[in-house]
Amino acid sequence: MNSIVVANWKMNPATLKEAKMLFEATRKAADAAKGVSVIVAPPAIFLRDLSRSYKGRRITFAAQNAHFEQGGSFTGETSLAQARDAKATAVIVGHAERRAGGETNDDTRKKVSAAIVAQLTPILCVGEQKRAQGGEHFTTIKEQLRAGLADVPAAKLSKMIIAYEPVWAIGADKPMSPRDMHEMTIFIHKMIVESHGQAGMNVRILYGGAVDETNALEMISDGHVHGLLVGRASTNAFKFKHLLESLA
Ligand code: PGA
């Protein structure tokens, strides 16, 4: 199975011109990276421009967020149908930076199920704020998974992606150790098997947080994840090219 690399550009770059240049570099790097599926998540305002010009197969597009309601008085929001109309095939749900801005577990539940109805792949982000000796982080992850997947039928789990992103590793110098990620991969699958049955094993799991060209391969091979969610390194054309090369 191809590895998945999500390029989460967050609120970058500043102009459409720069977004097109970054996308062109990403396209070239993705074309050369056999065995890697790249999902580019640009700011919503650039999504349609970038997707319109792209004719290849290696890259698909994601919205960084979308509202669960179909339409109405939600100033500043983007709907799932609008994201789909702009050629997104996936949507990030519950990113730590949105949870910090007030997005709740219950919001993630509504977004995940609305995304499945809209035929978009939900990329549900989970992750604890910090780690303590007592293993409290497992309780946090369990609750985020329970809420986010509460309305997902077992048959749809193969459409889901879970991105485990420990908040303390996002924007940090170093990622979590691949060995600890392996433990978390097993835990996440176990939790979903408990709630949804054996189909829980079909959920794809990504790691995110301080991934770059120096640590990506090790995280996939030793963390036993299907792929990576990359922030900073995805907006640096040089780093992202080397990251994809390391996985190809
Ligand atoms: P980072 O961000 O790669 O810059 O640490 C990851 C993320 O927030 O998705």
Coordinates of N, CA and C and ligand atoms in Angstrom, one line a residue:
M1 N 0.8 -1.2 0.0 CA 0.0 0.0 0.0 C 0.9 1.3 0.0
N2 N 0.5 2.2 -0.8 CA 1.3 3.5 -0.8 C 1.3 4.2 0.6
S3 N 2.4 4.8 0.9 CA 2.4 5.7 2.1 C 1.7 6.9 1.7
I4 N 1.1 7.5 2.7 CA 0.3 8.8 2.5 C 1.1 9.9 3.2
V5 N 1.3 11.0 2.5 CA 1.9 12.2 3.1 C 0.9 13.4 2.9
V6 N 0.4 13.9 4.1 CA -0.4 15.0 4.0 C 0.4 16.3 4.2
A7 N 0.3 17.2 3.2 CA 1.1 18.5 3.3 C 0.1 19.5 3.8
N8 N 0.2 19.8 5.1 CA -0.7 20.8 5.8 C 0.0 22.1 5.8
W9 N -0.4 22.9 4.8 CA 0.2 24.2 4.7 C -0.2 25.3 5.7
K10 N -1.2 24.9 6.5 CA -1.8 25.8 7.5 C -2.1 27.2 6.8
M11 N -1.7 28.3 7.5 CA -2.1 29.6 6.9 C -0.9 30.2 6.1
N12 N -0.4 29.3 5.2 CA 0.8 29.7 4.3 C 0.5 29.3 2.9
P13 N 1.1 29.9 1.9 CA 1.9 31.1 2.0 C 1.0 32.4 1.8
A14 N 1.6 33.5 1.7 CA 0.8 34.8 1.8 C 0.1 35.1 0.5
T15 N 0.6 34.6 -0.7 CA -0.1 35.0 -1.9 C -0.3 33.8 -2.8
L16 N -1.3 34.0 -3.7 CA -1.6 32.9 -4.7 C -0.4 32.6 -5.5
K17 N 0.4 33.6 -5.9 CA 1.6 33.4 -6.7 C 2.6 32.4 -6.0
E18 N 2.8 32.7 -4.7 CA 3.7 31.8 -3.9 C 3.1 30.4 -3.8
A19 N 1.8 30.4 -3.6 CA 1.1 29.1 -3.5 C 1.3 28.2 -4.7
K20 N 1.2 28.9 -5.9 CA 1.4 28.2 -7.1 C 2.8 27.7 -7.3
M21 N 3.7 28.5 -6.8 CA 5.2 28.1 -6.9 C 5.4 26.9 -6.0
L22 N 4.9 27.0 -4.8 CA 5.1 25.8 -3.9 C 4.4 24.6 -4.4
F23 N 3.2 24.8 -5.0 CA 2.5 23.6 -5.5 C 3.3 23.0 -6.7
E24 N 3.9 23.8 -7.5 CA 4.6 23.3 -8.7 C 5.8 22.5 -8.2
A25 N 6.5 22.9 -7.2 CA 7.6 22.2 -6.6 C 7.1 20.9 -6.0
T26 N 6.0 21.0 -5.3 CA 5.4 19.8 -4.7 C 5.0 18.8 -5.7
R27 N 4.4 19.3 -6.8 CA 4.0 18.4 -7.9 C 5.2 17.6 -8.5
K28 N 6.3 18.3 -8.8 CA 7.5 17.7 -9.3 C 8.0 16.6 -8.3
A29 N 8.0 17.0 -7.1 CA 8.6 16.0 -6.1 C 7.6 14.8 -6.0
A30 N 6.3 15.1 -6.0 CA 5.4 14.0 -5.9 C 5.4 13.0 -7.1
D31 N 5.6 13.6 -8.3 CA 5.7 12.8 -9.5 C 6.9 11.9 -9.5
A32 N 8.0 12.3 -8.8 CA 9.2 11.5 -8.8 C 9.1 10.5 -7.6
A33 N 8.1 10.6 -6.7 CA 8.1 9.7 -5.6 C 7.1 8.6 -5.7
K34 N 7.6 7.5 -6.4 CA 6.7 6.4 -6.6 C 6.4 5.7 -5.2
G35 N 5.2 5.3 -5.1 CA 4.8 4.6 -3.9 C 4.3 5.5 -2.8
V36 N 4.2 6.8 -3.1 CA 3.8 7.8 -2.1 C 2.6 8.5 -2.7
S37 N 1.5 8.6 -1.9 CA 0.3 9.4 -2.2 C 0.4 10.7 -1.4
V38 N 0.3 11.8 -2.1 CA 0.5 13.1 -1.4 C -0.9 13.8 -1.4
I39 N -1.3 14.2 -0.2 CA -2.5 15.0 -0.1 C -2.2 16.4 0.3
V40 N -2.4 17.4 -0.6 CA -2.1 18.7 -0.3 C -3.3 19.4 0.4
A41 N -3.1 20.0 1.5 CA -4.1 20.8 2.2 C -3.7 22.3 2.3
P42 N -4.1 23.0 1.2 CA -3.7 24.4 1.2 C -4.8 25.3 1.9
P43 N -4.5 26.5 2.2 CA -5.6 27.4 2.7 C -6.8 27.3 1.7
A44 N -8.0 27.4 2.2 CA -9.2 27.2 1.4 C -9.2 28.1 0.2
I45 N -8.7 29.3 0.4 CA -8.8 30.3 -0.6 C -8.0 30.0 -1.8
F46 N -7.0 29.1 -1.7 CA -6.1 28.7 -2.8 C -6.6 27.3 -3.4
L47 N -7.5 26.7 -2.8 CA -7.8 25.3 -3.1 C -8.2 25.1 -4.6
R48 N -9.1 25.9 -5.0 CA -9.7 25.7 -6.4 C -8.6 26.0 -7.4
D49 N -7.9 27.1 -7.2 CA -6.9 27.5 -8.2 C -5.8 26.4 -8.4
L50 N -5.4 25.7 -7.3 CA -4.4 24.7 -7.4 C -5.0 23.4 -8.0
S51 N -6.2 23.1 -7.5 CA -6.7 21.8 -8.0 C -7.1 21.9 -9.5
R52 N -7.5 23.1 -9.9 CA -7.9 23.2 -11.3 C -6.8 23.0 -12.3
S53 N -5.6 23.4 -11.9 CA -4.5 23.3 -12.8 C -3.8 21.9 -12.8
Y54 N -4.2 21.1 -11.8 CA -3.5 19.8 -11.7 C -4.2 18.7 -12.4
K55 N -3.4 18.0 -13.2 CA -4.0 16.9 -14.1 C -3.5 15.5 -13.7
G56 N -2.5 15.5 -12.7 CA -1.9 14.2 -12.4 C -2.7 13.3 -11.5
R57 N -2.1 12.3 -11.0 CA -2.8 11.3 -10.1 C -2.2 11.2 -8.8
R58 N -0.9 11.6 -8.6 CA -0.2 11.3 -7.4 C -0.7 12.2 -6.3
I59 N -1.2 13.4 -6.6 CA -1.7 14.3 -5.6 C -3.2 14.4 -5.5
T60 N -3.7 14.4 -4.3 CA -5.1 14.8 -4.1 C -5.2 16.0 -3.2
F61 N -6.3 16.5 -3.0 CA -6.4 17.7 -2.2 C -7.3 17.5 -0.9
A62 N -7.0 18.2 0.1 CA -7.8 18.2 1.3 C -8.1 19.7 1.8
A63 N -9.3 19.8 2.4 CA -9.5 21.1 3.1 C -8.9 21.0 4.5
Q64 N -8.5 22.1 5.0 CA -7.9 22.0 6.4 C -9.0 22.0 7.4
N65 N -10.2 22.3 7.0 CA -11.3 22.3 8.0 C -12.6 22.5 7.1
A66 N -13.7 22.1 7.6 CA -15.0 22.5 7.0 C -16.1 22.4 8.0
H67 N -17.1 23.1 7.8 CA -18.3 23.1 8.7 C -19.1 21.9 8.5
F68 N -19.8 21.4 9.6 CA -20.6 20.2 9.4 C -22.0 20.5 8.9
E69 N -22.4 21.8 9.0 CA -23.7 22.2 8.4 C -23.6 22.3 6.9
Q70 N -24.8 22.1 6.2 CA -24.7 22.1 4.7 C -24.7 23.5 4.2
G71 N -25.2 24.5 5.0 CA -25.2 25.9 4.5 C -25.8 26.7 5.6
G72 N -25.9 28.0 5.3 CA -26.6 28.9 6.3 C -25.7 30.0 6.8
S73 N -26.1 30.5 8.0 CA -25.5 31.7 8.5 C -24.3 31.3 9.4
F74 N -23.2 31.1 8.7 CA -21.9 30.7 9.4 C -20.8 31.5 8.8
T75 N -20.7 32.7 9.2 CA -19.8 33.7 8.6 C -18.4 33.2 8.7
G76 N -17.7 33.2 7.6 CA -16.3 32.8 7.6 C -16.0 31.3 7.5
E77 N -17.1 30.5 7.4 CA -16.9 29.1 7.3 C -17.0 28.6 5.9
T78 N -16.4 27.4 5.7 CA -16.5 26.7 4.4 C -17.3 25.4 4.6
S79 N -18.2 25.1 3.7 CA -19.0 23.8 3.9 C -18.2 22.7 3.2
L80 N -18.6 21.5 3.6 CA -18.0 20.3 3.0 C -18.3 20.2 1.5
A81 N -19.6 20.6 1.1 CA -20.0 20.6 -0.3 C -19.1 21.6 -1.1
Q82 N -18.8 22.8 -0.5 CA -18.0 23.8 -1.2 C -16.6 23.2 -1.3
A83 N -16.0 22.6 -0.3 CA -14.7 22.0 -0.4 C -14.7 20.9 -1.5
R84 N -15.7 20.1 -1.6 CA -15.8 19.1 -2.6 C -15.9 19.7 -4.0
D85 N -16.7 20.8 -4.1 CA -16.8 21.5 -5.4 C -15.5 22.1 -5.8
A86 N -14.6 22.4 -4.9 CA -13.3 22.9 -5.2 C -12.3 21.8 -5.4
K87 N -12.8 20.5 -5.4 CA -12.0 19.3 -5.7 C -11.2 18.8 -4.6
A88 N -11.6 19.1 -3.4 CA -11.0 18.4 -2.2 C -11.7 17.0 -2.2
T89 N -10.9 16.0 -1.8 CA -11.4 14.7 -1.6 C -11.3 14.2 -0.2
A90 N -10.6 15.1 0.6 CA -10.5 14.8 2.0 C -10.6 16.1 2.8
V91 N -10.8 15.9 4.1 CA -10.9 17.1 5.0 C -10.2 16.8 6.4
I92 N -9.4 17.7 6.8 CA -8.8 17.5 8.1 C -9.8 17.9 9.2
V93 N -10.0 17.1 10.2 CA -11.0 17.4 11.3 C -10.2 17.4 12.6
G94 N -10.5 18.4 13.4 CA -10.0 18.4 14.8 C -8.5 18.6 14.9
H95 N -7.9 19.3 14.0 CA -6.5 19.6 14.1 C -6.3 20.3 15.5
A96 N -5.1 20.1 16.1 CA -4.8 20.6 17.4 C -5.0 22.1 17.5
E97 N -4.6 22.8 16.3 CA -4.7 24.2 16.3 C -6.2 24.7 16.3
R98 N -7.1 23.9 15.8 CA -8.5 24.2 15.8 C -9.1 23.8 17.1
R99 N -8.6 22.7 17.7 CA -9.1 22.4 19.0 C -8.7 23.5 20.0
A100 N -7.5 24.0 19.9 CA -7.1 25.1 20.7 C -8.0 26.3 20.6
G101 N -8.6 26.5 19.4 CA -9.5 27.6 19.1 C -10.9 27.3 19.5
G102 N -11.2 26.2 20.1 CA -12.5 25.9 20.7 C -13.2 24.7 20.0
E103 N -12.6 24.1 19.0 CA -13.3 22.9 18.4 C -13.4 21.8 19.5
T104 N -14.6 21.2 19.7 CA -14.8 20.2 20.7 C -14.8 18.8 20.1
N105 N -14.7 17.8 21.0 CA -14.9 16.4 20.5 C -16.2 16.2 19.8
D106 N -17.3 16.9 20.3 CA -18.6 16.8 19.7 C -18.6 17.4 18.3
D107 N -17.9 18.5 18.1 CA -17.7 19.1 16.7 C -17.1 18.0 15.8
T108 N -16.0 17.4 16.3 CA -15.3 16.4 15.4 C -16.3 15.3 15.0
R109 N -17.1 14.9 16.0 CA -18.1 13.8 15.7 C -19.0 14.2 14.5
K110 N -19.5 15.4 14.6 CA -20.4 15.9 13.5 C -19.7 16.1 12.2
K111 N -18.4 16.6 12.3 CA -17.7 16.8 11.0 C -17.3 15.5 10.4
V112 N -16.9 14.5 11.2 CA -16.5 13.2 10.6 C -17.7 12.6 9.9
S113 N -18.8 12.6 10.6 CA -19.9 11.9 9.9 C -20.5 12.7 8.7
A114 N -20.5 14.0 8.8 CA -20.9 14.8 7.7 C -19.9 14.6 6.5
A115 N -18.7 14.5 6.8 CA -17.7 14.3 5.7 C -17.9 13.0 5.0
I116 N -18.2 12.0 5.8 CA -18.5 10.6 5.1 C -19.7 10.7 4.2
V117 N -20.7 11.4 4.7 CA -22.0 11.6 3.9 C -21.6 12.3 2.6
A118 N -20.8 13.3 2.7 CA -20.4 14.2 1.6 C -19.3 13.5 0.7
Q119 N -19.0 12.2 1.1 CA -18.0 11.5 0.3 C -16.6 12.1 0.3
L120 N -16.3 12.7 1.4 CA -14.9 13.2 1.6 C -14.2 12.3 2.7
T121 N -12.9 12.1 2.5 CA -12.2 11.3 3.5 C -11.9 12.1 4.7
P122 N -12.4 11.8 5.9 CA -12.1 12.5 7.1 C -10.7 12.1 7.6
I123 N -9.9 13.1 7.9 CA -8.6 12.9 8.5 C -8.7 13.4 9.9
L124 N -9.1 12.5 10.8 CA -9.4 12.9 12.2 C -8.1 13.0 13.0
C125 N -7.8 14.2 13.5 CA -6.6 14.4 14.3 C -6.9 14.2 15.8
V126 N -6.0 13.4 16.4 CA -6.1 13.2 17.9 C -4.7 13.4 18.4
G127 N -4.7 13.8 19.7 CA -3.3 13.9 20.3 C -3.5 14.6 21.7
E128 N -2.6 14.2 22.6 CA -2.7 14.7 24.0 C -1.8 16.0 24.0
Q129 N -2.1 16.9 25.0 CA -1.4 18.1 25.2 C 0.0 17.8 25.7
K130 N 0.1 16.9 26.7 CA 1.4 16.6 27.3 C 1.4 15.2 27.8
R131 N 2.6 14.7 28.0 CA 2.7 13.3 28.5 C 3.2 13.3 30.0
A132 N 2.5 12.5 30.8 CA 2.9 12.3 32.2 C 3.2 10.8 32.4
Q133 N 3.9 10.5 33.5 CA 4.2 9.1 33.7 C 3.0 8.2 33.8
G134 N 1.9 8.7 34.3 CA 0.8 7.9 34.6 C 0.0 7.3 33.4
G135 N 0.4 7.7 32.2 CA -0.3 7.2 31.0 C -1.6 7.9 30.8
E136 N -1.9 9.1 31.3 CA -3.1 9.7 31.1 C -3.4 10.0 29.7
H137 N -2.4 10.1 28.9 CA -2.6 10.4 27.5 C -3.4 9.4 26.8
F138 N -3.4 8.1 27.2 CA -4.2 7.1 26.6 C -5.7 7.4 26.8
T139 N -6.0 7.9 28.0 CA -7.4 8.3 28.3 C -7.9 9.4 27.3
T140 N -7.0 10.4 27.1 CA -7.3 11.4 26.2 C -7.6 10.9 24.8
I141 N -6.7 10.1 24.3 CA -6.8 9.6 22.9 C -8.1 8.7 22.8
K142 N -8.3 7.9 23.8 CA -9.5 7.0 23.8 C -10.8 7.8 23.7
E143 N -10.8 8.9 24.4 CA -12.0 9.8 24.4 C -12.1 10.5 23.1
Q144 N -11.0 11.0 22.5 CA -11.1 11.7 21.2 C -11.5 10.7 20.1
L145 N -11.1 9.5 20.2 CA -11.5 8.5 19.2 C -12.9 8.1 19.4
R146 N -13.3 7.9 20.6 CA -14.7 7.5 20.9 C -15.7 8.5 20.3
A147 N -15.4 9.8 20.6 CA -16.3 10.9 20.2 C -16.2 11.0 18.7
G148 N -15.0 11.1 18.1 CA -14.9 11.4 16.7 C -15.5 10.3 15.8
L149 N -15.5 9.1 16.3 CA -15.9 7.9 15.5 C -17.3 7.4 15.9
A150 N -18.0 8.2 16.8 CA -19.2 7.7 17.4 C -20.3 7.4 16.3
D151 N -20.3 8.2 15.3 CA -21.4 8.0 14.3 C -20.8 7.4 13.0
V152 N -19.7 6.8 13.0 CA -19.1 6.1 11.8 C -19.4 4.6 11.8
P153 N -20.2 4.2 10.8 CA -20.5 2.7 10.7 C -19.2 2.0 10.4
A154 N -19.1 0.7 10.9 CA -17.9 -0.1 10.8 C -17.5 -0.2 9.3
A155 N -18.5 -0.3 8.4 CA -18.2 -0.5 7.0 C -17.5 0.7 6.4
K156 N -17.6 1.9 7.1 CA -16.9 3.1 6.5 C -15.5 3.4 7.1
L157 N -15.1 2.5 8.0 CA -13.8 2.8 8.6 C -12.6 2.7 7.7
S158 N -12.8 2.0 6.6 CA -11.7 1.9 5.6 C -11.5 3.2 4.9
K159 N -12.5 4.1 5.0 CA -12.5 5.4 4.3 C -11.8 6.5 5.3
M160 N -11.6 6.1 6.5 CA -11.1 7.0 7.5 C -9.6 7.0 7.6
I161 N -9.1 8.2 7.9 CA -7.7 8.3 8.3 C -7.7 8.9 9.7
I162 N -6.9 8.3 10.6 CA -6.6 9.0 11.9 C -5.2 9.5 11.9
A163 N -5.1 10.8 12.2 CA -3.7 11.4 12.3 C -3.4 11.6 13.8
Y164 N -2.5 10.8 14.3 CA -2.1 11.0 15.7 C -1.0 12.0 15.8
E165 N -1.3 13.1 16.4 CA -0.4 14.3 16.5 C -0.3 14.7 18.0
P166 N 0.7 14.2 18.7 CA 0.9 14.7 20.1 C 1.1 16.2 20.0
V167 N 0.3 17.0 20.8 CA 0.4 18.5 20.6 C 1.8 19.0 21.0
W168 N 2.5 18.3 21.9 CA 3.8 18.7 22.3 C 4.8 18.5 21.3
A169 N 4.5 17.8 20.2 CA 5.5 17.6 19.2 C 5.2 18.5 18.0
I170 N 4.0 19.1 17.9 CA 3.7 19.9 16.8 C 4.5 21.2 16.9
G171 N 5.2 21.6 15.9 CA 6.0 22.8 15.9 C 7.3 22.6 16.7
A172 N 7.6 21.4 17.2 CA 8.7 21.2 18.1 C 10.0 20.9 17.2
D173 N 11.1 20.7 17.9 CA 12.4 20.4 17.2 C 12.4 19.0 16.7
K174 N 11.8 18.1 17.6 CA 12.0 16.7 17.3 C 10.6 16.0 17.4
P175 N 10.4 14.9 16.6 CA 9.1 14.2 16.7 C 9.2 13.3 17.9
M176 N 8.0 12.6 18.1 CA 8.0 11.5 19.1 C 8.9 10.4 18.6
S177 N 9.3 9.5 19.5 CA 10.1 8.4 19.1 C 9.3 7.4 18.3
P178 N 9.8 6.9 17.2 CA 9.0 5.9 16.4 C 8.6 4.7 17.3
R179 N 9.4 4.3 18.3 CA 9.0 3.2 19.2 C 7.7 3.6 19.9
D180 N 7.6 4.8 20.4 CA 6.4 5.3 21.1 C 5.2 5.4 20.2
M181 N 5.5 5.7 18.9 CA 4.5 5.8 17.9 C 3.9 4.4 17.7
H182 N 4.8 3.4 17.6 CA 4.4 2.0 17.4 C 3.4 1.6 18.5
E183 N 3.7 1.9 19.7 CA 2.8 1.6 20.8 C 1.4 2.3 20.6
M184 N 1.5 3.6 20.1 CA 0.2 4.3 19.9 C -0.6 3.7 18.7
T185 N 0.1 3.3 17.7 CA -0.6 2.7 16.5 C -1.4 1.5 17.0
I186 N -0.7 0.7 17.8 CA -1.4 -0.5 18.4 C -2.6 -0.1 19.2
F187 N -2.4 0.9 20.1 CA -3.4 1.3 21.0 C -4.6 1.8 20.2
I188 N -4.4 2.7 19.2 CA -5.5 3.2 18.4 C -6.3 2.1 17.7
H189 N -5.6 1.2 17.1 CA -6.3 0.1 16.4 C -7.1 -0.7 17.5
K190 N -6.5 -0.9 18.6 CA -7.2 -1.7 19.7 C -8.5 -1.0 20.1
M191 N -8.4 0.3 20.3 CA -9.6 1.1 20.7 C -10.7 1.0 19.7
I192 N -10.3 1.1 18.4 CA -11.3 1.1 17.4 C -11.9 -0.3 17.2
V193 N -11.1 -1.3 17.4 CA -11.6 -2.7 17.3 C -12.6 -2.9 18.5
E194 N -12.3 -2.4 19.6 CA -13.2 -2.5 20.8 C -14.6 -1.9 20.5
S195 N -14.5 -0.7 19.8 CA -15.8 0.0 19.6 C -16.5 -0.4 18.4
H196 N -15.8 -0.8 17.3 CA -16.4 -1.1 16.0 C -16.2 -2.5 15.5
G197 N -15.4 -3.3 16.2 CA -15.2 -4.7 15.7 C -13.9 -4.7 14.9
Q198 N -13.7 -5.8 14.3 CA -12.5 -6.1 13.6 C -12.2 -5.1 12.4
A199 N -13.2 -4.5 11.9 CA -13.0 -3.5 10.8 C -12.1 -2.3 11.3
G200 N -12.0 -2.2 12.6 CA -11.1 -1.2 13.1 C -9.7 -1.3 12.6
M201 N -9.3 -2.5 12.3 CA -7.9 -2.7 11.8 C -7.8 -2.0 10.4
N202 N -8.9 -1.7 9.7 CA -8.8 -1.1 8.4 C -8.5 0.4 8.4
V203 N -8.6 1.1 9.6 CA -8.4 2.5 9.7 C -6.9 2.8 9.4
R204 N -6.6 3.7 8.6 CA -5.2 4.1 8.3 C -4.8 5.1 9.4
I205 N -3.6 5.0 9.8 CA -3.1 5.8 10.9 C -1.8 6.6 10.4
L206 N -1.8 7.9 10.6 CA -0.7 8.7 10.3 C -0.1 9.3 11.6
Y207 N 1.2 9.7 11.5 CA 1.8 10.4 12.6 C 2.1 11.8 12.1
G208 N 1.9 12.8 13.0 CA 2.2 14.2 12.7 C 2.9 14.9 13.9
G209 N 3.8 15.8 13.6 CA 4.5 16.6 14.6 C 6.0 16.5 14.4
A210 N 6.5 17.6 13.9 CA 7.9 17.8 13.7 C 8.5 16.8 12.7
V211 N 7.7 16.3 11.7 CA 8.2 15.4 10.7 C 9.0 16.2 9.7
D212 N 10.2 15.7 9.3 CA 10.9 16.3 8.2 C 11.7 15.3 7.4
E213 N 12.6 15.7 6.6 CA 13.3 14.8 5.7 C 14.2 13.9 6.4
T214 N 14.6 14.2 7.6 CA 15.6 13.4 8.4 C 14.9 12.3 9.2
N215 N 13.6 12.4 9.5 CA 13.0 11.4 10.4 C 11.8 10.7 9.8
A216 N 11.4 11.1 8.5 CA 10.1 10.6 8.0 C 10.2 9.0 7.8
L217 N 11.2 8.5 7.2 CA 11.3 7.1 6.9 C 11.3 6.3 8.1
E218 N 12.0 6.7 9.1 CA 12.1 5.9 10.3 C 10.7 5.8 11.0
M219 N 10.0 7.0 11.0 CA 8.7 7.0 11.6 C 7.8 6.0 10.9
I220 N 7.8 6.0 9.6 CA 6.9 5.0 8.9 C 7.3 3.6 9.2
S221 N 8.6 3.3 9.1 CA 9.0 1.9 9.2 C 9.0 1.4 10.7
D222 N 9.4 2.2 11.6 CA 9.5 1.8 13.0 C 8.2 2.2 13.8
G223 N 7.5 3.2 13.3 CA 6.3 3.6 14.0 C 5.1 2.8 13.5
H224 N 5.3 2.1 12.4 CA 4.2 1.2 11.8 C 3.0 2.1 11.5
V225 N 3.2 3.2 10.9 CA 2.1 4.0 10.4 C 2.0 4.0 8.9
H226 N 0.8 4.3 8.4 CA 0.6 4.4 7.0 C 1.1 5.6 6.3
G227 N 1.4 6.6 7.1 CA 1.9 7.8 6.5 C 2.1 8.9 7.6
L228 N 2.2 10.2 7.1 CA 2.6 11.3 7.9 C 1.8 12.5 7.6
L229 N 1.6 13.3 8.6 CA 1.0 14.6 8.4 C 2.1 15.7 8.7
V230 N 2.4 16.4 7.7 CA 3.6 17.3 7.7 C 3.2 18.8 7.7
G231 N 3.6 19.5 8.6 CA 3.3 21.0 8.7 C 4.5 21.8 8.0
R232 N 5.4 22.3 8.9 CA 6.4 23.2 8.4 C 7.2 22.6 7.2
A233 N 7.6 21.4 7.2 CA 8.5 20.9 6.2 C 7.7 20.8 4.8
S234 N 6.4 20.8 4.9 CA 5.7 20.8 3.6 C 5.6 22.1 2.9
T235 N 6.0 23.2 3.6 CA 6.0 24.5 2.9 C 7.4 24.9 2.6
N236 N 8.3 24.0 2.7 CA 9.7 24.3 2.3 C 10.0 23.3 1.2
A237 N 10.0 23.8 -0.1 CA 10.0 23.0 -1.2 C 11.2 22.0 -1.2
F238 N 12.4 22.5 -0.7 CA 13.6 21.7 -0.7 C 13.4 20.5 0.3
K239 N 13.0 20.9 1.5 CA 12.8 19.8 2.5 C 11.7 18.8 2.1
F240 N 10.6 19.3 1.5 CA 9.6 18.4 1.2 C 10.0 17.4 0.1
K241 N 10.8 17.9 -0.9 CA 11.3 17.1 -2.0 C 12.1 15.9 -1.3
H242 N 13.0 16.3 -0.4 CA 13.9 15.3 0.2 C 13.1 14.3 1.1
L243 N 12.0 14.9 1.7 CA 11.2 14.0 2.5 C 10.5 12.9 1.6
L244 N 9.9 13.4 0.5 CA 9.3 12.4 -0.4 C 10.3 11.4 -1.0
E245 N 11.4 11.9 -1.4 CA 12.5 11.1 -1.9 C 12.9 10.0 -0.9
S246 N 12.9 10.4 0.4 CA 13.3 9.4 1.4 C 12.3 8.2 1.5
L247 N 11.1 8.5 1.1 CA 10.0 7.5 1.3 C 9.8 6.7 0.0
A248 N 10.3 7.2 -1.1 CA 9.9 6.6 -2.4 C 10.7 5.3 -2.6
Ligands
PGA1 P1 4.7 20.5 12.1 O1 3.1 20.5 12.2 O2 5.1 19.5 11.1 O3 5.1 21.9 11.7 O4 5.2 20.1 13.5 C1 2.4 19.4 12.1 C2 0.9 19.7 12.1 O5 0.5 20.5 12.9 O6 0.1 19.1 11.4

